[in-house]
Structures are given as C-alpha cells and as structure tokens.
Coordinates of C-alpha atoms in Angstrom, one line a residue:
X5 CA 139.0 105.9 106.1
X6 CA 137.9 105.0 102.3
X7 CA 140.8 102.3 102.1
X8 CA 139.5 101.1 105.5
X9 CA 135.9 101.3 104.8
X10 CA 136.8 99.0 101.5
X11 CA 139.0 96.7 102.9
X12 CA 136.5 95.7 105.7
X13 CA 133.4 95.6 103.1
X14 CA 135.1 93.2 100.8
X15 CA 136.3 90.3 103.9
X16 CA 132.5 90.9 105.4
X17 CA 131.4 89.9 102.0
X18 CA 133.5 87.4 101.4
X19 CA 132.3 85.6 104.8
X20 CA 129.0 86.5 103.5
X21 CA 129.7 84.4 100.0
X22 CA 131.0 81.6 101.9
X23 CA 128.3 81.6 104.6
X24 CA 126.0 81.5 102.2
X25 CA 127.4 78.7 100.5
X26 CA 127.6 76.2 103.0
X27 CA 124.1 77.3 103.8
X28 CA 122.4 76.4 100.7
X29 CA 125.2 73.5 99.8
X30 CA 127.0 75.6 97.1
X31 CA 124.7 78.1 95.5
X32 CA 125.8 81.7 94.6
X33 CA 124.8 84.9 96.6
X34 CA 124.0 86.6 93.4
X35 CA 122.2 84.2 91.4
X36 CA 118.7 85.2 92.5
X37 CA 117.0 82.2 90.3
X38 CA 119.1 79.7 92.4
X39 CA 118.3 81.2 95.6
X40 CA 113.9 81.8 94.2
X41 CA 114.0 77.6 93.9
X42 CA 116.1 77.4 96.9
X43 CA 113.6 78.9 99.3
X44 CA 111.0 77.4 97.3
X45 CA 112.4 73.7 97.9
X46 CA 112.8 75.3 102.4
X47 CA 109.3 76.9 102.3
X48 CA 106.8 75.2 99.9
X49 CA 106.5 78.8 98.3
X50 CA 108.4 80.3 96.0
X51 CA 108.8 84.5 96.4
X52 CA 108.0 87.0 93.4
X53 CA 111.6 89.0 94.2
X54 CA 114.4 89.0 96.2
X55 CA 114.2 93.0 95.7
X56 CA 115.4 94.8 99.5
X57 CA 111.9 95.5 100.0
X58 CA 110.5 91.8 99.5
X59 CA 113.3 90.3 101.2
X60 CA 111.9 92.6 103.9
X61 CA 108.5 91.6 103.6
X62 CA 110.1 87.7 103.9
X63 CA 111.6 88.5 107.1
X64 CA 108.9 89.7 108.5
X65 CA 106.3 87.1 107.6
X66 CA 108.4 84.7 109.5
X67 CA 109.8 82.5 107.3
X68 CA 112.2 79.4 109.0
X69 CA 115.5 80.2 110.5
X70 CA 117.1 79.2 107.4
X71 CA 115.8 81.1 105.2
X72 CA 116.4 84.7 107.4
X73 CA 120.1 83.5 108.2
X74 CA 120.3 83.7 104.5
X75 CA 118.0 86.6 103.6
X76 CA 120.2 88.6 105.8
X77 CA 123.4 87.2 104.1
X78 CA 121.5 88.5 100.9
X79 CA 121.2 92.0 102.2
X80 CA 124.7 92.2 103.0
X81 CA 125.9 91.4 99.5
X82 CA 123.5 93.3 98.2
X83 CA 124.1 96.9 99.6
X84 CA 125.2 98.6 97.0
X85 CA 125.6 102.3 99.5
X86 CA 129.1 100.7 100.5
X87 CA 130.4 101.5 97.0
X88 CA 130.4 105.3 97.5
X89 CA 133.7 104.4 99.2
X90 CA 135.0 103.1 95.9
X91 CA 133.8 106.3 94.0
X92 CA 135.3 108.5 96.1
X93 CA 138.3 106.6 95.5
X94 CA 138.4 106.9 92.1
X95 CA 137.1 110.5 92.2
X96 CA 140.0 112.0 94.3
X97 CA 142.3 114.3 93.1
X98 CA 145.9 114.4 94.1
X99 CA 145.0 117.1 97.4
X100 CA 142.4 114.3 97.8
X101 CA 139.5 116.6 97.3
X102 CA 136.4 115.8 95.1
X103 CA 135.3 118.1 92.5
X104 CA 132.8 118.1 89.5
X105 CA 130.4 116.6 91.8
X106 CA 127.3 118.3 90.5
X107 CA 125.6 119.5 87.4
X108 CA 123.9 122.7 87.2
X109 CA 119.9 122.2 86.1
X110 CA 120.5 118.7 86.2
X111 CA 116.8 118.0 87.1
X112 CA 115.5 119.4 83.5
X113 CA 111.7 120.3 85.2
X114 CA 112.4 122.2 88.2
X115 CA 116.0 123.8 87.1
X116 CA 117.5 122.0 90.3
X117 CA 121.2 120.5 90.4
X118 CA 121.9 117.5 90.1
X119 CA 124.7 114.9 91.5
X120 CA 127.7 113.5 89.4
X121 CA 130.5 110.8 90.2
X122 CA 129.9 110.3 94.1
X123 CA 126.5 111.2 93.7
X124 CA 126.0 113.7 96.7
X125 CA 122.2 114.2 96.7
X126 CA 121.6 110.7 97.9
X127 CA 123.9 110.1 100.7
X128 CA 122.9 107.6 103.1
X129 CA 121.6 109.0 106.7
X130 CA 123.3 108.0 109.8
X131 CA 121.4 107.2 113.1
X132 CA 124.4 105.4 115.2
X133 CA 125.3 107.5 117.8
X134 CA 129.3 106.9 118.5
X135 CA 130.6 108.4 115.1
X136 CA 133.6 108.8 116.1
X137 CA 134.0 105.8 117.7
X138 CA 132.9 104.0 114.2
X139 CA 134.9 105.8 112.4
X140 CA 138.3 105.1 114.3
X141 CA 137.7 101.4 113.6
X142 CA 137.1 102.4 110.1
X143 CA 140.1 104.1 109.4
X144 CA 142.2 101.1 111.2
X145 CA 140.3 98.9 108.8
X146 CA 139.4 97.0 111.8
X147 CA 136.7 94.3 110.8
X148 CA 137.4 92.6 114.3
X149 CA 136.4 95.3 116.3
X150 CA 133.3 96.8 114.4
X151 CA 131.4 93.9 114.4
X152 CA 132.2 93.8 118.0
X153 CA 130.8 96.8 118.6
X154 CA 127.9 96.4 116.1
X155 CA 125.7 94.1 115.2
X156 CA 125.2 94.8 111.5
X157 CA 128.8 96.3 110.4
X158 CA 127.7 96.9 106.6
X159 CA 125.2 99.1 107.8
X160 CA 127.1 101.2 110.2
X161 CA 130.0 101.3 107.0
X162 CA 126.7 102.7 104.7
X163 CA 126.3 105.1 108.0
X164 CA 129.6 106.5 108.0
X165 CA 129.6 107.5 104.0
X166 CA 128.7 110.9 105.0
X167 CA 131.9 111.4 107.5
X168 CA 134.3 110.5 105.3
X169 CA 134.1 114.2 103.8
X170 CA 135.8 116.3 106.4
X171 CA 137.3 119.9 107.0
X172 CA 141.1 120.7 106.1
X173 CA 143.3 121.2 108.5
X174 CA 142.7 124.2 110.6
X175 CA 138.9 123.9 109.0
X176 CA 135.8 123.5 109.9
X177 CA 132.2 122.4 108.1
X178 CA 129.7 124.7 108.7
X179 CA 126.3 123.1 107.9
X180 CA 122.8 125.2 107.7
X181 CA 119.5 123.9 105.7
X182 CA 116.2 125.3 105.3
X183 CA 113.2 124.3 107.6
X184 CA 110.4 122.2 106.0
X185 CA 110.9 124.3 102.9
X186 CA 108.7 122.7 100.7
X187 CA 105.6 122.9 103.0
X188 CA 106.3 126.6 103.3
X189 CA 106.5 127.6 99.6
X190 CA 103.8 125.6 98.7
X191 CA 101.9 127.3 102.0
X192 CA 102.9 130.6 100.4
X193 CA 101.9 130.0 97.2
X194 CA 98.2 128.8 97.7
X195 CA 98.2 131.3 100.4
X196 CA 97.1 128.6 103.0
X197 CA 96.4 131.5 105.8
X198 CA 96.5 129.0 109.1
X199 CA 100.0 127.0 107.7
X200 CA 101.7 130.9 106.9
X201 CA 100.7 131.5 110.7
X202 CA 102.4 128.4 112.1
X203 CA 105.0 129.3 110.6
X204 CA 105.3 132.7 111.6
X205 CA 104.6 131.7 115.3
X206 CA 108.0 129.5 114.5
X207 CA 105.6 126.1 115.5
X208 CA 105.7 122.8 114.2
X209 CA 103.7 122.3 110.5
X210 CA 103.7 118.5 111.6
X211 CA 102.0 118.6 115.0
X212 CA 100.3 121.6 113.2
X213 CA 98.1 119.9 110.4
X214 CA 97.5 116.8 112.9
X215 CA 95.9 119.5 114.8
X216 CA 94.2 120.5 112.1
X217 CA 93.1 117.3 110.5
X218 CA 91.6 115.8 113.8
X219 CA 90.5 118.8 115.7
X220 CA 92.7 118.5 118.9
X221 CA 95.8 119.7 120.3
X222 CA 98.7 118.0 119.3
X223 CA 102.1 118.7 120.9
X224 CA 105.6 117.0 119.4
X225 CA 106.5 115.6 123.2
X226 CA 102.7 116.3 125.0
X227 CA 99.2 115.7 124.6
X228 CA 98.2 113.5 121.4
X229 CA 101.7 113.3 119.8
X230 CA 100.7 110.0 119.1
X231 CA 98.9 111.9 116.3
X232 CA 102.1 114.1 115.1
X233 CA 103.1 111.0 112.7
X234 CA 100.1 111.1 111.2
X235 CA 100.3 114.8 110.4
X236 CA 104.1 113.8 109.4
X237 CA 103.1 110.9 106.6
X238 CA 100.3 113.0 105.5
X239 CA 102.5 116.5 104.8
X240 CA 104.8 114.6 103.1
X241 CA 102.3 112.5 100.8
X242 CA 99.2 114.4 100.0
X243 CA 101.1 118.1 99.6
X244 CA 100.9 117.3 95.8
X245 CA 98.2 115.6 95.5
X246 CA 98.8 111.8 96.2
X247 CA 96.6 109.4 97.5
X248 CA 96.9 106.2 99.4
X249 CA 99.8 104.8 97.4
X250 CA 101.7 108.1 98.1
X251 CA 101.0 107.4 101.6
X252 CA 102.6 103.9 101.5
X253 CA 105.8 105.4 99.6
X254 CA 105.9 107.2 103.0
X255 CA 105.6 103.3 105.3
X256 CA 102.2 104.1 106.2
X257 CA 101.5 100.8 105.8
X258 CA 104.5 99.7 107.9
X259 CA 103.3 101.5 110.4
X260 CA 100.1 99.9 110.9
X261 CA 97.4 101.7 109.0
X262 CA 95.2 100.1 106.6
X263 CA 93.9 101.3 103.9
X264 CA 90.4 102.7 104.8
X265 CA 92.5 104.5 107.5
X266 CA 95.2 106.0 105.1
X267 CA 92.1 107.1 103.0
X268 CA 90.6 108.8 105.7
X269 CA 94.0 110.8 106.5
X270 CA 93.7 112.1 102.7
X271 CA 90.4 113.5 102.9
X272 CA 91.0 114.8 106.3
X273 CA 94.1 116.9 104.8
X274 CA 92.2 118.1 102.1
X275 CA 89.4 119.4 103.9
X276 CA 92.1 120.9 106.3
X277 CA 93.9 122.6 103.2
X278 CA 91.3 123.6 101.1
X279 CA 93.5 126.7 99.3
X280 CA 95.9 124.1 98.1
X281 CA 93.6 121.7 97.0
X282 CA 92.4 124.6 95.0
X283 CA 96.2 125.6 94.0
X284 CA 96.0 122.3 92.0
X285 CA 92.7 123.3 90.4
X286 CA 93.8 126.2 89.6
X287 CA 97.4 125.5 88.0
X288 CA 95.8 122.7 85.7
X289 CA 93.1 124.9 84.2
X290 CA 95.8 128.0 83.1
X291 CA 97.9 125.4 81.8
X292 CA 95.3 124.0 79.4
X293 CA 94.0 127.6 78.5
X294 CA 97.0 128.4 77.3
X295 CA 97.6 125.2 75.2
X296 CA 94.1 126.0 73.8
X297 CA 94.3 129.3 72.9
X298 CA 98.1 129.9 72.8
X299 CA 97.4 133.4 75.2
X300 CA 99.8 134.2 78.2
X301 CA 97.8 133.2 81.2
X302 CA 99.2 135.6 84.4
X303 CA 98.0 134.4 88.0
X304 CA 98.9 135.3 91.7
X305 CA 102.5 135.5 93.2
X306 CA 104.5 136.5 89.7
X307 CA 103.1 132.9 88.3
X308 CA 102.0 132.9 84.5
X309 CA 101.9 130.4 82.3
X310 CA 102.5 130.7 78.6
X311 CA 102.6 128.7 74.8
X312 CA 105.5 129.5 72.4
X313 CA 107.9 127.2 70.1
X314 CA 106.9 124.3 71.2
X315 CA 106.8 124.8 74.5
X316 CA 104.7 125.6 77.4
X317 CA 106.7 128.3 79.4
X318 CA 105.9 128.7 83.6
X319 CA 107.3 131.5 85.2
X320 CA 108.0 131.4 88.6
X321 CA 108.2 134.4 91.2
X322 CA 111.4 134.7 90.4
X323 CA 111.4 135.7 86.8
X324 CA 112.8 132.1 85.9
X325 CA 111.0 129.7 83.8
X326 CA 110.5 126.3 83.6
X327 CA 109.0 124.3 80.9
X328 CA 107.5 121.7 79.0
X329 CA 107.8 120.4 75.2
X330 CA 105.2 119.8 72.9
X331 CA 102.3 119.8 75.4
X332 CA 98.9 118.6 74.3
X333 CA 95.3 118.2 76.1
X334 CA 94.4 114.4 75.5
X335 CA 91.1 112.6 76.1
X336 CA 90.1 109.2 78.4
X337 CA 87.9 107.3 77.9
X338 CA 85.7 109.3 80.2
X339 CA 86.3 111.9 77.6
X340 CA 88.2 113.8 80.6
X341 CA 90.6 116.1 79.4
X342 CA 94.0 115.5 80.9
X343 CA 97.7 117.3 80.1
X344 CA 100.8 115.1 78.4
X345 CA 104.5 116.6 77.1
X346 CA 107.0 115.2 75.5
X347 CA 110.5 114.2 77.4
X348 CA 112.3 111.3 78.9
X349 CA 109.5 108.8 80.4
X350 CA 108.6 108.5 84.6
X351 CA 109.6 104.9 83.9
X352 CA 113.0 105.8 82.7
X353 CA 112.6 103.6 79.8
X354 CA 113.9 106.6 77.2
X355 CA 111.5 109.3 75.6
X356 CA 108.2 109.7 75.0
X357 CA 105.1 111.1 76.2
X358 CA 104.5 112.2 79.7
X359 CA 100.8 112.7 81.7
X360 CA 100.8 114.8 84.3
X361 CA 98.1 116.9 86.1
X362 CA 97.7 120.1 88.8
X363 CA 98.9 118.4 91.5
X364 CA 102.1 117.2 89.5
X365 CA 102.5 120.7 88.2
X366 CA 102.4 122.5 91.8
X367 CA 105.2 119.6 92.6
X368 CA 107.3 121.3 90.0
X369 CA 106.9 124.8 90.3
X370 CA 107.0 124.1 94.1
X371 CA 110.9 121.9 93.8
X372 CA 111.5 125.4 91.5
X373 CA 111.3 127.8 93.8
X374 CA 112.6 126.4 96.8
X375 CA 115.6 125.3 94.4
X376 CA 115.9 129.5 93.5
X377 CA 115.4 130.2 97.4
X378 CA 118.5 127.6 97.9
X379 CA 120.3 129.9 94.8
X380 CA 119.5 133.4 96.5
X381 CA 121.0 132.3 99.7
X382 CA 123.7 130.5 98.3
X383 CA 124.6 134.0 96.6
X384 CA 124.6 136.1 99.8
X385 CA 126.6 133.4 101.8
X386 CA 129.2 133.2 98.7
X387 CA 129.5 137.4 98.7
X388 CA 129.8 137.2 102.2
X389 CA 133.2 135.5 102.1
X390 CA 131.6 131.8 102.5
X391 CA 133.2 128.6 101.1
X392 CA 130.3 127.1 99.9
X393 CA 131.6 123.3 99.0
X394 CA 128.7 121.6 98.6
X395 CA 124.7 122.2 98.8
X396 CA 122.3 118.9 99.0
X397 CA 118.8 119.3 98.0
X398 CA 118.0 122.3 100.5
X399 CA 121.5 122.2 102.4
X400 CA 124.4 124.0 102.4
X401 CA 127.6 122.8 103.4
X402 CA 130.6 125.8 104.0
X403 CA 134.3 124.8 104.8
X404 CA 135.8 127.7 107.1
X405 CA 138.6 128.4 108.4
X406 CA 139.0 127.9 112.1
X407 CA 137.4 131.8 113.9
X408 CA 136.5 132.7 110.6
X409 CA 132.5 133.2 109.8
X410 CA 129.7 131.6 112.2
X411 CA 126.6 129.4 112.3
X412 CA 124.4 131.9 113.8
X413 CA 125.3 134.5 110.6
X414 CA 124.8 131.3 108.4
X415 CA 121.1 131.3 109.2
X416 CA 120.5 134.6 110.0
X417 CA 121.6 135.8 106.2
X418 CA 119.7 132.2 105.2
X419 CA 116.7 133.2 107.2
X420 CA 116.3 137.1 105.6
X421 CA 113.1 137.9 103.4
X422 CA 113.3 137.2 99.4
X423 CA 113.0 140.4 97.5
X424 CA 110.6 138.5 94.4
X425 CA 109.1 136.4 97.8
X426 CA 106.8 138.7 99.5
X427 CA 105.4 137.4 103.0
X428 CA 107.7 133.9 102.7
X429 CA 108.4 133.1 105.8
X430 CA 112.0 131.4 105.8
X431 CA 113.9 129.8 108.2
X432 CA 117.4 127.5 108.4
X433 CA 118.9 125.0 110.8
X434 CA 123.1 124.0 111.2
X435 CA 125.5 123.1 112.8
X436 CA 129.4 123.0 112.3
X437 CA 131.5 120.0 112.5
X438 CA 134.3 118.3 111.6
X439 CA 133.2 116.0 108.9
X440 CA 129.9 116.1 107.1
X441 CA 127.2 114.0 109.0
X442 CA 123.1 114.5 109.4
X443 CA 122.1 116.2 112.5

C-alpha cells in the first residue's frame, strides 16, 4: 500500500507540474514569487502568501477561473501529508514493522510523549467513507481508478495514512481513547460543580455549556442544536483562557461569526464557568508567591507550587512535577506584574525568554495530568496482558491476537477511578479493527 500510495502521488504530481505549466505558459509550481506576479498580472492584485490558508481565502473570494484551476494545482503539490508514505518507507524494518516512533517526555512542559520518524501524533483524519474500497486501489497503485472514484485523489491518499498500519496476521487493533479528557480534568480541578455533574450523568459537555452559556435546552440531534457548535468552538478555545483569536484557531470565523459575536461567546463562557476563571486566578498568584518569597505554596487537589535551583517546581496530583527555568515576575508598561521563564521560544526561533500567565499555566498542568491519566491506564492495560503498540495524544492503540482480550475490558479497566484522582470522573471510547483509522 506505501509503494502504491507513492507511486500514484508522484504521476498526480507530475500532471499537476505539467498542468500547471501550460497554464501559466512555463512557470514552476514551486516558485511562489513566479506564481505572486503571475496572479498579479490575471487579477490586478497581487496576494500576501500562497500559504494553504491564503490560497483558501483566494478561493473563496472568487478569484477567475484561472487562477482556482491553478490554486488547486498548488494545493496538490503542496501537500506535504502524502510524504508519511515515504517515512514509513524508510522507517520499516525487515518484519516491516515501525519502531522508535516516540520519545518519552518529549513535550518538556507537560511531561507528554512525543512523535519521532513517522510522526504519529499528527496523523491526518479520514472522513471518506469506503476505506476499504480506497485502499484496494491504493495497494494496486491504481491512479486510473481513484480519481475515478474521487474527485480529489491527493486527499483521499492523505486520508488513508492512518490505514496503512494494520494488525498481523491472525491480529487485530483494538482502539480505546478517553472522552473529552481535557474538559474533565480541568472540570475536576477547578471543581466546576455543574460540568462534574454532566459528566457523571454520562451527558454531552458540548450541548452542556451551550446550555449553559445561553440559558436553553440544547440537545446534540433536538431542540437548539444549532447552538451545540457554539458550545463546541467555545470549550475548545476559552478552557484556557483564550479570547477571540483562540476562537478563530478553532474556524469561528469560517463559520460565520464576527467578531462582536465571538466576543460575546467568551464572556458568556466565563460567566458560565466562574470556578475556572477563578482556577486561572488562582494558579498565577501561587506561582508569583513563590518566586517572591521562595516558600512552597500547597493548594487544592495535591497541587503546590514551589522555588528551588533555578527552577519553579508544580506538582501535580500525581506526585509528578513539572517545571520551569529561571522564572522571574517582569513589569509592563502598566506596571502589571506578569510571569516569564527561560526555554526554547513559542515562535520556535531557539531560546530565550518565555511570558506566560494563569490561563497558560492551567493549560499545562491540565495536558499533565491527563498525559499521567493516559500513563496509569496504559500500566493496567500492559499488566493485563495488552499489546500496547502505539498511544496518540489520549489514545491507545493494542494489537491482539484474534479471541484474545476485548474492547469492552479495554474501557472498562480505562474507565476505573484514579487512586491520586479522587471524584475524576473517567470514561473511554474504541473500537477494534483491522488497520488503524479514526472512528
């Protein structure tokens, strides 16, 4: 399937090269200052980028027919998902199994792993129904015949990445993650009483805080689940504390809402969660009391924050600590006192000094414990004879032998209380299959 998936990028970009030639009377794909002057000289405009998201934008403004024929003829030689099929070929060892694929507290903040060579954690989703269908043309290397059957063939390839990792023979995947994790620690933690309810009651947090935010039933397939997107964008943006541009990192501006609107979603989810608003407060102020005065600072759930060698020290509920170098209170210009550390820049331009803030700080310690929530069930599942072969962000993925094991045991042993987690209210959702895919 990787030899097919390949074989069939490479002549789809080759058309696409040679398309795009005779389009633009000789100019190359990848030369993005030819192709700025190009549209320029076909539009009386000339564009800032030809980044995906611009060339998105472009589309969508509607620019001549020209211009989208070869914007689209852009995105295909642009993907860059297609060349997870050349990793894993390069990865393989002789049993044509991957291995080494992830680094243990790779993510030096929250302790998480991280991904190496084929880069697991950021596998593209699929959405295309047939798979298996796909997939058959795929391993025929049959470039005829998928873009037959589709009408964007580079995309369905970037669709399939996940299914080239399959079961042995005789094997199967088993594949369990945990439900809206995030939402529920950080529900746990600020001990937000009417979010620890929903999700006791096993409802939707979603459908839940649009309820909440605009005072009305909401229901996922009923009455106002018009509004459940809403509740969506805003649980994942505002959790931490972001504000409208957080929002628009989510596409609530491609979905329609200006501005004003998205600002009035923020305020309504803050007055909605008050005791995690107050979380952020509170996290901030312990970590500056410390820096000041160099005394451990305890607070609720097994949380305390503490100065030594250099280092600002959190520990989480379970026992673990995560940290931060050299951290200092600095001053604005409104003589506000904000928190900074040292270590590689958000910009990923090397290292330096970092702000951050409460909000920021809950993300972490938040990403940290769901990360040793993944760790404690990862431990059970392996002592209970499990084949753990990968885990992705808050997934795990088993490989079983045929009769062997179950799903239903999978989340039940993923699902059980947390000794250090008193009152968490866990749950998991799986499947098994034959190759890896998202459900």
């Amino acid at each position: 399937m990787v030899r097919g998936a390949i074989a069939i990028d490479a002549e789809i970009r080759e058309k696409a090269y040679k398309k795009g030639e005779e389009l633009t009377g000789g100019l190359n794909l990848n030369s993005n200052a030819q192709m700025l002057k190009w549209i320029e000289e076909q539009e009386g405009g000339k564009p800032k980028s030809l980044g995906k998201s611009a060339r998105a934008d472009l589309k969508a403004e509607g620019t001549t027919e020209q211009v989208r024929e070869f914007l689209e003829l852009k995105d295909i030689v642009s993907k860059t998902s297609v060349r997870k099929y050349e990793a894993m070929q390069e990865t393989a060892c002789s049993d044509n199994r991957a291995r080494g694929m992830f680094k243990f507290y790779g993510a030096n903040r929250t302790g998480r792993w991280s991904g190496c060579g084929i880069q697991l954690q950021n596998l593209p989703q699929n959405h295309i129904e047939d798979l298996e269908v796909a997939r058959q043309f795929v391993r025929q290397a049959n470039a005829t015949a998928l873009k037959l059957f589709y009408e964007n063939p580079s995309e369905v390839l970037s669709q399939l990445i996940r299914t080239a990792f399959v079961a042995e023979k005789g094997h199967r995947l088993i594949v369990a993650d945990f439900s809206a994790i995030e939402a529920r620690v950080i529900s746990w933690l600020a001990e937000e009483e009417w979010r620890m309810d929903v999700f006791a009651n096993g409802g939707d947090i979603y459908c839940a805080s649009a309820s909440e935010m605009f005072k009305v039933p909401v229901e996922k397939h009923g009455v106002n689940k018009e509004l459940r997107v809403k509740g969506k964008i805003a649980e994942l943006a505002c959790g931490y504390g972001g504000g409208v541009s957080a929002l628009k990192a989510f596409g609530a501006d491609k979905m329609g809402l200006s501005d004003s609107e998205m600002e009035a979603i923020i305020k309504k989810w803050r007055k909605s969660n008050p005791q995690i608003c107050q979380f952020w407060r509170i996290m901030e102020c312990c970590a500056k009391k410390v820096i000041k005065t160099g005394t451990k600072k305890y607070c609720h759930k097994g949380i305390a924050f503490e100065y030594q060698d250099n280092f600002l020290f959190v520990t989480l509920p379970s026992g673990r600590k995560i940290s931060y170098y050299k951290p200092e209170i600095a001053v604005d210009k409104s003589n506000h006192e904000y928190l900074t550390y040292e270590g590689s820049l958000q910009s990923g331009n090397g290292w330096g000094r970092n702000s951050t803030w409460g909000g920021k700080l809950v993300e972490n310690i938040v990403q940290a414990v769901a990360r040793d929530c993944l760790a404690v069930a990862m431990l059970k599942l392996d002592s209970a004879g499990y084949k753990i072969i990968m885990h992705v962000h808050d997934e795990v993925i088993m490989e079983m032998p045929e009769g062997v094991g179950s799903l239903e045991e999978v989340l039940e042993m993923m699902s059980q209380p947390i000794y250090w987690a008193d009152g968490l209210k866990l749950t998991a959702e799986g499947y098994e299959t034959a190759y890896y895919k998202k459900e």
